[in-house]
Coordinates of N, CA and C in Angstrom, one line a residue:
M161 N -72.8 69.9 -75.6 CA -73.6 69.9 -74.4 C -73.5 68.6 -73.7
A162 N -73.5 67.5 -74.5 CA -73.3 66.2 -73.9 C -72.0 66.0 -73.2
A163 N -70.9 66.5 -73.9 CA -69.6 66.4 -73.3 C -69.5 67.1 -72.0
S164 N -70.1 68.3 -72.0 CA -70.1 69.1 -70.7 C -70.8 68.4 -69.6
S165 N -71.9 67.8 -69.9 CA -72.7 67.1 -68.9 C -71.9 65.9 -68.3
T166 N -71.2 65.2 -69.2 CA -70.3 64.1 -68.8 C -69.3 64.5 -67.9
R167 N -68.6 65.6 -68.2 CA -67.5 66.2 -67.3 C -68.1 66.5 -66.0
S168 N -69.3 67.1 -66.0 CA -69.9 67.6 -64.7 C -70.2 66.3 -63.9
A169 N -70.8 65.3 -64.5 CA -71.1 64.1 -63.8 C -69.9 63.4 -63.2
R170 N -68.8 63.4 -64.0 CA -67.6 62.8 -63.5 C -67.0 63.6 -62.3
S171 N -67.0 64.9 -62.4 CA -66.5 65.7 -61.3 C -67.2 65.5 -60.0
E172 N -68.5 65.3 -60.1 CA -69.3 65.0 -58.9 C -69.0 63.7 -58.2
E173 N -68.4 62.7 -59.0 CA -68.1 61.4 -58.5 C -66.8 61.4 -57.7
V174 N -66.0 62.5 -57.9 CA -64.7 62.5 -57.2 C -64.9 62.9 -55.7
K175 N -64.4 62.1 -54.8 CA -64.5 62.4 -53.4 C -63.1 62.5 -52.8
V176 N -62.9 63.5 -52.1 CA -61.5 63.7 -51.5 C -61.7 63.4 -50.0
T177 N -60.9 62.5 -49.5 CA -60.9 62.1 -48.1 C -59.8 62.8 -47.4
V178 N -60.1 63.7 -46.4 CA -59.0 64.4 -45.7 C -58.7 63.6 -44.4
R179 N -57.5 63.2 -44.3 CA -57.1 62.3 -43.2 C -56.2 63.2 -42.2
S180 N -56.3 62.8 -41.0 CA -55.5 63.5 -40.0 C -54.0 63.2 -40.1
E181 N -53.2 64.1 -39.6 CA -51.7 63.8 -39.7 C -51.4 62.5 -39.0
E182 N -52.1 62.2 -37.9 CA -51.8 60.9 -37.2 C -52.0 59.7 -38.1
E183 N -53.1 59.7 -38.9 CA -53.3 58.6 -39.8 C -52.3 58.5 -40.9
L184 N -51.6 59.6 -41.3 CA -50.7 59.6 -42.4 C -49.2 59.3 -41.9
K185 N -49.0 59.2 -40.6 CA -47.7 58.9 -40.1 C -47.2 57.5 -40.6
F186 N -45.9 57.5 -40.8 CA -45.3 56.2 -41.1 C -45.2 55.4 -39.8
P187 N -45.2 54.1 -39.8 CA -45.2 53.3 -38.6 C -43.8 53.4 -37.9
D188 N -43.8 53.2 -36.6 CA -42.6 53.2 -35.8 C -41.7 52.1 -36.4
G189 N -40.4 52.4 -36.5 CA -39.4 51.5 -37.1 C -39.2 51.6 -38.6
F190 N -40.0 52.5 -39.2 CA -39.9 52.7 -40.7 C -38.5 53.3 -40.9
T191 N -37.7 52.8 -41.8 CA -36.4 53.2 -42.0 C -36.3 54.2 -43.2
W192 N -35.8 55.4 -42.9 CA -35.5 56.4 -44.0 C -34.0 56.3 -44.3
G193 N -33.7 56.8 -45.5 CA -32.3 56.9 -45.9 C -32.2 57.2 -47.4
C194 N -31.0 56.8 -47.9 CA -30.8 56.9 -49.4 C -30.1 55.7 -49.9
A195 N -30.1 55.5 -51.2 CA -29.6 54.3 -51.8 C -28.8 54.6 -53.0
T196 N -27.7 53.8 -53.2 CA -26.9 53.9 -54.4 C -26.5 52.5 -54.9
A197 N -25.8 52.5 -56.1 CA -25.3 51.3 -56.6 C -23.8 51.5 -56.9
A198 N -23.0 50.5 -56.7 CA -21.6 50.6 -56.9 C -21.2 51.2 -58.2
Y199 N -21.7 50.6 -59.3 CA -21.3 51.1 -60.6 C -21.8 52.6 -60.9
Q200 N -22.9 53.0 -60.3 CA -23.4 54.3 -60.5 C -22.6 55.4 -59.8
I201 N -21.9 55.1 -58.7 CA -21.2 56.1 -58.0 C -19.7 56.0 -57.8
E202 N -19.2 54.7 -57.8 CA -17.8 54.5 -57.3 C -16.7 55.1 -58.3
G203 N -16.9 54.9 -59.6 CA -15.8 55.2 -60.5 C -14.6 54.2 -60.2
A204 N -13.4 54.7 -60.4 CA -12.2 53.9 -60.2 C -12.4 52.5 -60.8
W205 N -12.8 52.5 -62.0 CA -13.3 51.2 -62.6 C -12.2 50.2 -62.8
C206 N -11.0 50.6 -62.9 CA -9.9 49.6 -63.1 C -8.7 49.9 -62.1
E207 N -9.0 50.5 -61.0 CA -7.9 50.8 -60.0 C -7.9 49.8 -58.9
D208 N -6.7 49.7 -58.3 CA -6.4 48.9 -57.1 C -6.9 47.5 -57.2
G209 N -6.7 46.9 -58.4 CA -7.0 45.5 -58.5 C -8.4 45.1 -58.9
K210 N -9.3 46.1 -59.1 CA -10.6 45.8 -59.5 C -10.7 45.2 -60.9
G211 N -11.5 44.1 -61.0 CA -11.7 43.5 -62.3 C -12.8 44.2 -63.1
P212 N -12.9 44.0 -64.4 CA -14.0 44.6 -65.1 C -15.3 43.9 -64.9
N213 N -16.4 44.6 -65.0 CA -17.7 43.9 -65.0 C -18.5 44.2 -66.3
W214 N -19.6 43.6 -66.5 CA -20.2 43.7 -67.8 C -20.8 45.0 -68.1
W215 N -21.0 45.9 -67.1 CA -21.3 47.3 -67.4 C -20.1 48.0 -67.9
D216 N -18.9 47.7 -67.4 CA -17.7 48.3 -68.0 C -17.6 47.9 -69.4
D217 N -17.9 46.7 -69.7 CA -17.8 46.2 -71.1 C -18.8 46.8 -72.0
M218 N -20.0 46.9 -71.5 CA -21.1 47.5 -72.4 C -20.9 49.0 -72.6
T219 N -20.5 49.7 -71.6 CA -20.4 51.2 -71.8 C -19.1 51.5 -72.6
H220 N -18.1 50.7 -72.6 CA -16.9 50.9 -73.4 C -17.1 50.5 -74.9
E221 N -18.2 49.9 -75.2 CA -18.4 49.5 -76.6 C -18.8 50.7 -77.4
P222 N -18.0 51.0 -78.4 CA -18.2 52.3 -79.2 C -19.6 52.3 -79.8
G223 N -20.3 53.5 -79.6 CA -21.6 53.7 -80.2 C -22.7 53.1 -79.4
R224 N -22.4 52.4 -78.3 CA -23.4 51.7 -77.5 C -24.2 52.6 -76.6
I225 N -23.6 53.6 -76.0 CA -24.2 54.4 -75.0 C -24.2 55.9 -75.4
Y226 N -25.2 56.6 -75.1 CA -25.4 58.0 -75.5 C -24.2 58.8 -75.1
K227 N -23.6 59.4 -76.2 CA -22.4 60.3 -76.1 C -21.2 59.6 -75.5
G228 N -21.3 58.3 -75.5 CA -20.1 57.5 -75.0 C -19.9 57.6 -73.5
H229 N -21.0 57.9 -72.7 CA -20.9 58.0 -71.3 C -20.6 56.7 -70.7
T230 N -19.8 56.7 -69.6 CA -19.4 55.5 -68.9 C -19.5 55.8 -67.4
G231 N -19.3 54.7 -66.6 CA -19.2 54.9 -65.1 C -17.7 54.8 -64.7
D232 N -16.8 55.1 -65.6 CA -15.4 55.1 -65.2 C -15.0 56.0 -64.0
V233 N -15.7 57.1 -64.0 CA -15.4 58.1 -62.9 C -16.7 58.2 -62.0
A234 N -17.8 58.4 -62.7 CA -19.1 58.5 -62.0 C -19.1 59.6 -61.0
C235 N -19.5 59.4 -59.7 CA -19.4 60.4 -58.7 C -18.1 60.4 -58.0
D236 N -17.1 59.5 -58.4 CA -15.8 59.4 -57.8 C -15.9 59.0 -56.3
H237 N -16.9 58.3 -56.0 CA -17.1 57.9 -54.6 C -15.9 57.1 -54.0
Y238 N -15.2 56.4 -54.9 CA -14.1 55.6 -54.4 C -13.0 56.5 -53.8
H239 N -12.8 57.7 -54.4 CA -11.8 58.6 -53.9 C -12.4 59.6 -52.9
R240 N -13.7 59.7 -52.8 CA -14.3 60.7 -52.0 C -15.1 60.1 -50.8
L241 N -14.7 59.0 -50.4 CA -15.4 58.2 -49.4 C -15.7 59.0 -48.1
E242 N -14.7 59.6 -47.5 CA -14.8 60.3 -46.3 C -15.7 61.5 -46.5
E243 N -15.5 62.3 -47.6 CA -16.3 63.4 -47.9 C -17.8 63.1 -48.1
D244 N -18.1 61.9 -48.7 CA -19.4 61.5 -49.0 C -20.2 61.1 -47.7
V245 N -19.5 60.4 -46.9 CA -20.1 60.0 -45.6 C -20.4 61.2 -44.7
A246 N -19.5 62.2 -44.8 CA -19.7 63.4 -44.0 C -20.9 64.1 -44.5
L247 N -21.1 64.1 -45.8 CA -22.3 64.7 -46.4 C -23.6 64.0 -45.9
M248 N -23.5 62.7 -45.9 CA -24.7 61.9 -45.4 C -25.0 62.2 -43.9
K249 N -24.0 62.4 -43.1 CA -24.2 62.7 -41.7 C -24.8 64.1 -41.6
Q250 N -24.3 65.0 -42.4 CA -24.8 66.4 -42.4 C -26.3 66.4 -42.8
M251 N -26.6 65.6 -43.8 CA -28.0 65.5 -44.2 C -28.9 64.8 -43.1
G252 N -28.3 64.2 -42.2 CA -29.1 63.5 -41.1 C -29.7 62.2 -41.5
L253 N -29.0 61.5 -42.5 CA -29.5 60.2 -42.9 C -29.4 59.2 -41.8
P254 N -30.4 58.5 -41.5 CA -30.3 57.4 -40.5 C -29.9 56.1 -41.1
A255 N -30.0 55.9 -42.4 CA -29.6 54.7 -43.1 C -29.1 54.9 -44.5
Y256 N -28.2 54.0 -44.9 CA -27.6 54.1 -46.3 C -27.5 52.7 -46.9
R257 N -28.2 52.6 -48.0 CA -28.1 51.3 -48.7 C -27.1 51.5 -49.9
F258 N -26.1 50.6 -49.9 CA -25.1 50.7 -51.0 C -24.9 49.2 -51.4
S259 N -24.3 49.1 -52.6 CA -24.0 47.7 -53.1 C -22.5 47.5 -53.2
I260 N -22.1 46.3 -53.0 CA -20.7 45.8 -53.2 C -20.5 45.5 -54.7
S261 N -19.4 46.0 -55.2 CA -19.0 45.6 -56.5 C -18.3 44.3 -56.5
W262 N -19.0 43.3 -57.0 CA -18.4 41.9 -57.0 C -17.0 41.9 -57.5
S263 N -16.8 42.5 -58.6 CA -15.5 42.5 -59.3 C -14.4 43.3 -58.6
R264 N -14.8 44.2 -57.7 CA -13.8 45.0 -56.9 C -13.3 44.1 -55.8
V265 N -14.1 43.2 -55.2 CA -13.7 42.4 -54.1 C -13.1 41.1 -54.7
F266 N -13.7 40.5 -55.8 CA -13.2 39.3 -56.4 C -13.1 39.6 -57.9
P267 N -12.0 40.0 -58.4 CA -11.8 40.5 -59.8 C -12.3 39.5 -60.8
S268 N -12.1 38.2 -60.6 CA -12.5 37.2 -61.5 C -13.9 36.6 -61.2
G269 N -14.4 37.1 -60.1 CA -15.7 36.5 -59.7 C -15.6 35.4 -58.7
A270 N -14.4 34.7 -58.7 CA -14.2 33.6 -57.8 C -13.6 34.0 -56.5
V271 N -14.1 33.4 -55.4 CA -13.8 33.8 -54.1 C -12.3 33.4 -53.7
D272 N -11.7 32.6 -54.5 CA -10.3 32.2 -54.1 C -9.3 33.3 -54.7
E273 N -9.8 34.3 -55.4 CA -9.0 35.4 -55.9 C -9.5 36.7 -55.3
E274 N -9.2 36.9 -54.0 CA -9.7 38.1 -53.3 C -8.8 39.3 -53.4
N275 N -9.4 40.4 -53.6 CA -8.6 41.7 -53.8 C -8.6 42.5 -52.4
A276 N -7.5 42.5 -51.8 CA -7.4 43.1 -50.5 C -7.8 44.6 -50.5
A277 N -7.5 45.3 -51.6 CA -7.8 46.7 -51.6 C -9.3 46.9 -51.7
G278 N -10.0 46.0 -52.4 CA -11.5 46.1 -52.5 C -12.1 45.8 -51.1
V279 N -11.6 44.8 -50.5 CA -12.1 44.5 -49.1 C -11.9 45.7 -48.2
A280 N -10.7 46.3 -48.2 CA -10.4 47.4 -47.4 C -11.3 48.6 -47.6
F281 N -11.7 48.8 -48.9 CA -12.6 50.0 -49.3 C -13.9 49.8 -48.6
Y282 N -14.5 48.7 -48.7 CA -15.9 48.5 -48.1 C -15.8 48.4 -46.5
R283 N -14.7 47.9 -46.0 CA -14.6 47.9 -44.5 C -14.5 49.4 -44.0
R284 N -13.7 50.2 -44.8 CA -13.6 51.6 -44.4 C -14.9 52.3 -44.5
L285 N -15.7 52.0 -45.5 CA -17.0 52.6 -45.7 C -17.9 52.2 -44.5
L286 N -17.9 50.9 -44.1 CA -18.7 50.5 -43.0 C -18.3 51.2 -41.7
S287 N -17.0 51.3 -41.5 CA -16.4 52.0 -40.3 C -16.9 53.4 -40.2
L288 N -16.8 54.1 -41.4 CA -17.2 55.5 -41.4 C -18.7 55.7 -41.1
L289 N -19.5 54.8 -41.7 CA -21.0 54.8 -41.4 C -21.3 54.6 -39.9
K290 N -20.6 53.7 -39.4 CA -20.8 53.4 -37.9 C -20.4 54.6 -37.1
E291 N -19.3 55.2 -37.4 CA -18.9 56.4 -36.7 C -19.9 57.5 -36.8
A292 N -20.6 57.6 -38.0 CA -21.6 58.6 -38.2 C -22.9 58.3 -37.7
G293 N -23.1 57.1 -37.2 CA -24.4 56.7 -36.6 C -25.4 56.4 -37.7
I294 N -24.9 55.9 -38.9 CA -25.8 55.6 -40.0 C -25.8 54.1 -40.2
K295 N -27.0 53.5 -40.3 CA -27.2 52.1 -40.5 C -26.7 51.7 -41.9
A296 N -26.0 50.6 -42.0 CA -25.4 50.2 -43.3 C -26.3 49.0 -43.8
M297 N -27.0 49.3 -44.9 CA -27.8 48.2 -45.5 C -27.2 47.8 -46.8
V298 N -26.7 46.6 -46.9 CA -25.7 46.2 -48.0 C -26.4 45.3 -49.0
T299 N -26.3 45.7 -50.2 CA -26.8 44.9 -51.4 C -25.7 44.2 -52.0
L300 N -25.9 42.9 -52.1 CA -24.8 42.0 -52.7 C -24.7 42.2 -54.2
Y301 N -25.8 42.4 -54.9 CA -25.8 42.4 -56.3 C -26.7 43.5 -56.9
H302 N -26.1 44.5 -57.4 CA -26.9 45.6 -58.1 C -26.4 45.7 -59.6
W303 N -26.6 44.5 -60.3 CA -26.5 44.5 -61.7 C -25.1 44.3 -62.3
D304 N -24.1 44.3 -61.5 CA -22.7 44.4 -62.1 C -21.9 43.1 -62.0
L305 N -22.3 42.1 -62.8 CA -21.6 40.8 -62.8 C -20.2 41.0 -63.4
P306 N -19.2 40.3 -62.7 CA -17.8 40.3 -63.2 C -17.8 39.8 -64.6
S307 N -16.9 40.4 -65.4 CA -16.8 40.1 -66.9 C -16.4 38.6 -67.0
A308 N -15.5 38.1 -66.1 CA -15.1 36.7 -66.2 C -16.2 35.8 -66.1
L309 N -17.2 36.1 -65.3 CA -18.4 35.2 -65.1 C -19.4 35.4 -66.3
A310 N -19.4 36.6 -66.8 CA -20.3 36.9 -68.0 C -19.8 36.0 -69.1
A311 N -18.4 35.9 -69.3 CA -17.9 35.1 -70.3 C -18.2 33.6 -70.2
K312 N -18.5 33.2 -69.0 CA -18.9 31.8 -68.7 C -20.4 31.5 -68.9
G313 N -21.1 32.6 -69.4 CA -22.6 32.4 -69.5 C -23.4 33.3 -68.7
G314 N -22.8 34.0 -67.7 CA -23.6 34.9 -66.9 C -24.8 34.2 -66.2
W315 N -25.9 34.9 -66.1 CA -27.0 34.3 -65.4 C -27.8 33.2 -66.2
L316 N -27.3 33.0 -67.4 CA -27.8 31.9 -68.2 C -27.2 30.5 -67.8
S317 N -26.1 30.6 -67.1 CA -25.3 29.4 -66.8 C -26.0 28.7 -65.6
P318 N -26.1 27.4 -65.6 CA -26.6 26.7 -64.4 C -25.7 26.7 -63.3
D319 N -24.4 27.2 -63.5 CA -23.5 27.3 -62.4 C -23.6 28.6 -61.7
S320 N -24.4 29.6 -62.2 CA -24.5 30.9 -61.6 C -25.0 31.0 -60.2
P321 N -26.0 30.1 -59.8 CA -26.4 30.2 -58.4 C -25.2 29.8 -57.5
G322 N -24.4 28.9 -57.9 CA -23.3 28.5 -57.1 C -22.2 29.6 -57.0
W323 N -22.0 30.3 -58.1 CA -21.1 31.5 -58.0 C -21.6 32.5 -57.0
F324 N -22.9 32.8 -57.0 CA -23.4 33.8 -56.2 C -23.4 33.3 -54.7
E325 N -23.8 32.1 -54.5 CA -23.8 31.6 -53.1 C -22.4 31.7 -52.5
A326 N -21.3 31.3 -53.2 CA -20.0 31.4 -52.7 C -19.6 32.9 -52.4
Y327 N -19.9 33.8 -53.4 CA -19.6 35.2 -53.2 C -20.3 35.8 -52.0
A328 N -21.6 35.5 -51.9 CA -22.4 36.0 -50.7 C -21.8 35.5 -49.4
A329 N -21.5 34.2 -49.3 CA -21.0 33.6 -48.1 C -19.7 34.3 -47.7
R330 N -18.9 34.5 -48.6 CA -17.6 35.2 -48.3 C -17.8 36.6 -47.9
C331 N -18.8 37.3 -48.5 CA -19.1 38.7 -48.1 C -19.6 38.8 -46.7
Y332 N -20.4 37.8 -46.3 CA -20.9 37.7 -44.9 C -19.7 37.7 -44.0
E333 N -18.7 36.9 -44.3 CA -17.5 36.7 -43.4 C -16.7 38.0 -43.4
L334 N -16.5 38.6 -44.5 CA -15.6 39.7 -44.7 C -16.2 41.0 -44.1
F335 N -17.5 41.2 -44.2 CA -18.1 42.5 -43.9 C -19.0 42.6 -42.7
E336 N -19.7 41.5 -42.4 CA -20.7 41.6 -41.3 C -20.0 42.0 -40.0
P337 N -18.9 41.5 -39.6 CA -18.2 42.0 -38.4 C -17.9 43.4 -38.3
H338 N -17.9 44.1 -39.5 CA -17.5 45.5 -39.6 C -18.6 46.5 -39.6
G339 N -19.8 46.0 -39.3 CA -20.9 46.9 -39.1 C -22.1 46.8 -40.1
V340 N -22.3 45.7 -40.8 CA -23.5 45.6 -41.6 C -24.7 45.4 -40.7
D341 N -25.7 46.2 -41.0 CA -27.0 46.2 -40.2 C -28.0 45.3 -40.9
S342 N -28.0 45.2 -42.2 CA -28.9 44.3 -42.9 C -28.4 44.0 -44.3
W343 N -28.8 42.9 -44.9 CA -28.4 42.4 -46.2 C -29.6 42.3 -47.2
I344 N -29.3 42.7 -48.4 CA -30.2 42.5 -49.5 C -29.4 41.7 -50.6
T345 N -30.0 40.6 -51.1 CA -29.3 39.8 -52.0 C -29.3 40.4 -53.4
F346 N -30.4 40.7 -54.0 CA -30.5 41.2 -55.4 C -31.3 42.5 -55.4
N347 N -30.8 43.5 -56.1 CA -31.6 44.7 -56.4 C -32.3 44.5 -57.7
E348 N -33.6 44.7 -57.7 CA -34.5 44.6 -58.9 C -34.1 43.6 -59.9
P349 N -34.2 42.3 -59.6 CA -33.8 41.3 -60.5 C -34.5 41.3 -61.9
W350 N -35.8 41.9 -61.9 CA -36.5 42.0 -63.1 C -35.7 42.8 -64.1
C351 N -35.0 43.9 -63.7 CA -34.2 44.7 -64.6 C -33.1 43.8 -65.2
V352 N -32.4 43.0 -64.4 CA -31.4 42.2 -65.0 C -31.9 41.3 -66.1
C353 N -33.1 40.7 -65.8 CA -33.6 39.6 -66.7 C -34.3 40.3 -67.9
A354 N -35.2 41.2 -67.7 CA -36.0 41.7 -68.8 C -35.2 42.8 -69.6
L355 N -34.5 43.6 -68.9 CA -33.8 44.7 -69.6 C -32.4 44.2 -70.1
G356 N -31.8 43.2 -69.4 CA -30.5 42.7 -69.8 C -30.6 41.6 -70.9
Y357 N -31.6 40.8 -70.8 CA -31.7 39.6 -71.7 C -32.9 39.6 -72.7
A358 N -33.6 40.7 -72.7 CA -34.7 40.8 -73.7 C -34.6 42.1 -74.4
A359 N -34.8 43.2 -73.7 CA -34.7 44.6 -74.3 C -33.3 45.0 -74.7
G360 N -32.3 44.5 -74.0 CA -30.9 44.8 -74.3 C -30.5 46.2 -73.9
A361 N -31.3 46.8 -73.0 CA -31.0 48.2 -72.6 C -30.0 48.2 -71.4
H362 N -30.0 47.1 -70.7 CA -29.0 46.9 -69.6 C -28.0 45.8 -69.9
A363 N -26.9 45.9 -69.2 CA -25.9 44.8 -69.4 C -26.6 43.5 -69.1
P364 N -26.3 42.4 -69.8 CA -25.3 42.3 -70.9 C -25.8 42.7 -72.3
G365 N -26.9 43.4 -72.4 CA -27.4 43.9 -73.6 C -27.8 42.9 -74.7
R366 N -28.4 41.8 -74.2 CA -28.8 40.7 -75.1 C -30.2 40.9 -75.6
T367 N -30.5 40.6 -76.9 CA -31.8 40.6 -77.4 C -32.1 39.4 -78.3
C368 N -31.2 38.4 -78.3 CA -31.3 37.4 -79.3 C -32.4 36.4 -79.1
D369 N -32.8 36.2 -77.8 CA -33.8 35.2 -77.5 C -34.7 35.6 -76.4
P370 N -35.5 36.7 -76.6 CA -36.3 37.3 -75.5 C -37.4 36.3 -75.0
G371 N -37.7 35.3 -75.8 CA -38.7 34.3 -75.3 C -38.2 33.3 -74.4
S372 N -36.9 33.2 -74.2 CA -36.3 32.2 -73.4 C -35.3 32.7 -72.3
E373 N -34.4 33.6 -72.8 CA -33.3 33.9 -71.9 C -33.7 34.7 -70.7
P374 N -34.6 35.6 -70.7 CA -35.0 36.3 -69.5 C -35.5 35.4 -68.4
Y375 N -36.2 34.4 -68.9 CA -36.9 33.4 -67.9 C -35.8 32.5 -67.3
L376 N -34.8 32.1 -68.2 CA -33.8 31.2 -67.6 C -32.9 32.0 -66.6
A377 N -32.6 33.3 -67.0 CA -31.9 34.1 -66.0 C -32.6 34.3 -64.7
A378 N -34.0 34.5 -64.8 CA -34.8 34.7 -63.6 C -34.8 33.4 -62.8
H379 N -34.9 32.3 -63.4 CA -34.8 31.0 -62.7 C -33.6 30.9 -61.9
H380 N -32.4 31.2 -62.5 CA -31.1 31.1 -61.9 C -31.0 32.1 -60.7
I381 N -31.5 33.3 -61.0 CA -31.4 34.3 -59.9 C -32.2 34.0 -58.7
L382 N -33.4 33.4 -58.9 CA -34.2 33.0 -57.8 C -33.5 31.9 -57.0
I383 N -32.9 31.0 -57.7 CA -32.2 29.9 -57.0 C -31.0 30.5 -56.2
A384 N -30.3 31.5 -56.9 CA -29.1 32.1 -56.3 C -29.6 32.8 -55.0
H385 N -30.7 33.6 -55.1 CA -31.2 34.3 -53.9 C -31.4 33.2 -52.7
A386 N -32.1 32.2 -53.1 CA -32.5 31.2 -52.1 C -31.3 30.6 -51.4
R387 N -30.3 30.2 -52.3 CA -29.1 29.6 -51.7 C -28.3 30.6 -50.8
A388 N -28.2 31.8 -51.2 CA -27.5 32.8 -50.4 C -28.2 33.1 -49.1
Y389 N -29.6 33.1 -49.2 CA -30.4 33.3 -48.0 C -30.2 32.2 -47.0
R390 N -30.3 30.9 -47.5 CA -30.2 29.8 -46.7 C -28.8 29.6 -46.1
A391 N -27.8 30.0 -46.9 CA -26.4 29.9 -46.3 C -26.3 30.9 -45.2
Y392 N -26.9 32.0 -45.3 CA -26.8 33.0 -44.2 C -27.5 32.5 -42.9
K393 N -28.7 31.9 -43.1 CA -29.4 31.4 -41.9 C -28.7 30.2 -41.3
A394 N -28.2 29.3 -42.2 CA -27.6 28.1 -41.7 C -26.3 28.4 -40.9
A395 N -25.7 29.6 -41.2 CA -24.5 30.0 -40.4 C -24.9 30.6 -39.1
G396 N -26.2 30.8 -38.8 CA -26.7 31.3 -37.6 C -26.4 32.8 -37.4
R397 N -26.3 33.5 -38.6 CA -26.0 35.0 -38.5 C -27.3 35.7 -38.1
P398 N -27.1 36.9 -37.4 CA -28.3 37.5 -36.8 C -29.0 38.6 -37.5
R399 N -28.4 39.1 -38.6 CA -28.9 40.3 -39.2 C -30.1 40.0 -40.1
P400 N -31.0 41.0 -40.3 CA -32.1 40.8 -41.3 C -31.5 40.6 -42.7
I401 N -32.1 39.7 -43.5 CA -31.6 39.5 -44.9 C -32.9 39.2 -45.7
G402 N -32.9 39.7 -46.9 CA -34.1 39.5 -47.8 C -33.8 39.9 -49.2

């Protein structure tokens, strides 16, 4: 009886507020679209000069990933570029957020070793999006650090903010003239730090020092974001970046 009375009292406390459709509208300028990550959709993991990244390394480690799944092919977006953008247009997407694979454009991570095929791929994507009337929102880093930089310490290295700043600055030069509408520096840095350097569920899969490494990685990523942002603004570039 007591339990029943409690449930009755609680139900009486619940109040539902019905709002008009006008109140529930998104504000003018709200951007709709869809989002992807390079490793999640591109495939072509070692084609046309692309270097490996630490997700390639982690997924190719025997016994590491469920049923040995990898992103080697994924959605095969690299080979289905025109078809995929046509589908986006058919869906009526006003905006598309995608990420650049650092190691596809710079196989070693260093900007003095540029991969022309990688550059051409993203320029073609930007051109197709522009033709389709879809805003291009570009993420510079969605978790896929080049293996060569991972071998130098990854985000634990004090040099990592400099690596990222140089990479970002060159991407601005390479791609903004071809139709970038806005820039994002890092996608969900918490995942890189906590899942990559503590839980070990994301690349680089480290669990050896969860009391220190995630915080050091976060420190360097915050600095990397700030340096990339300031480099963009210092160059007088006009697009939104955050």
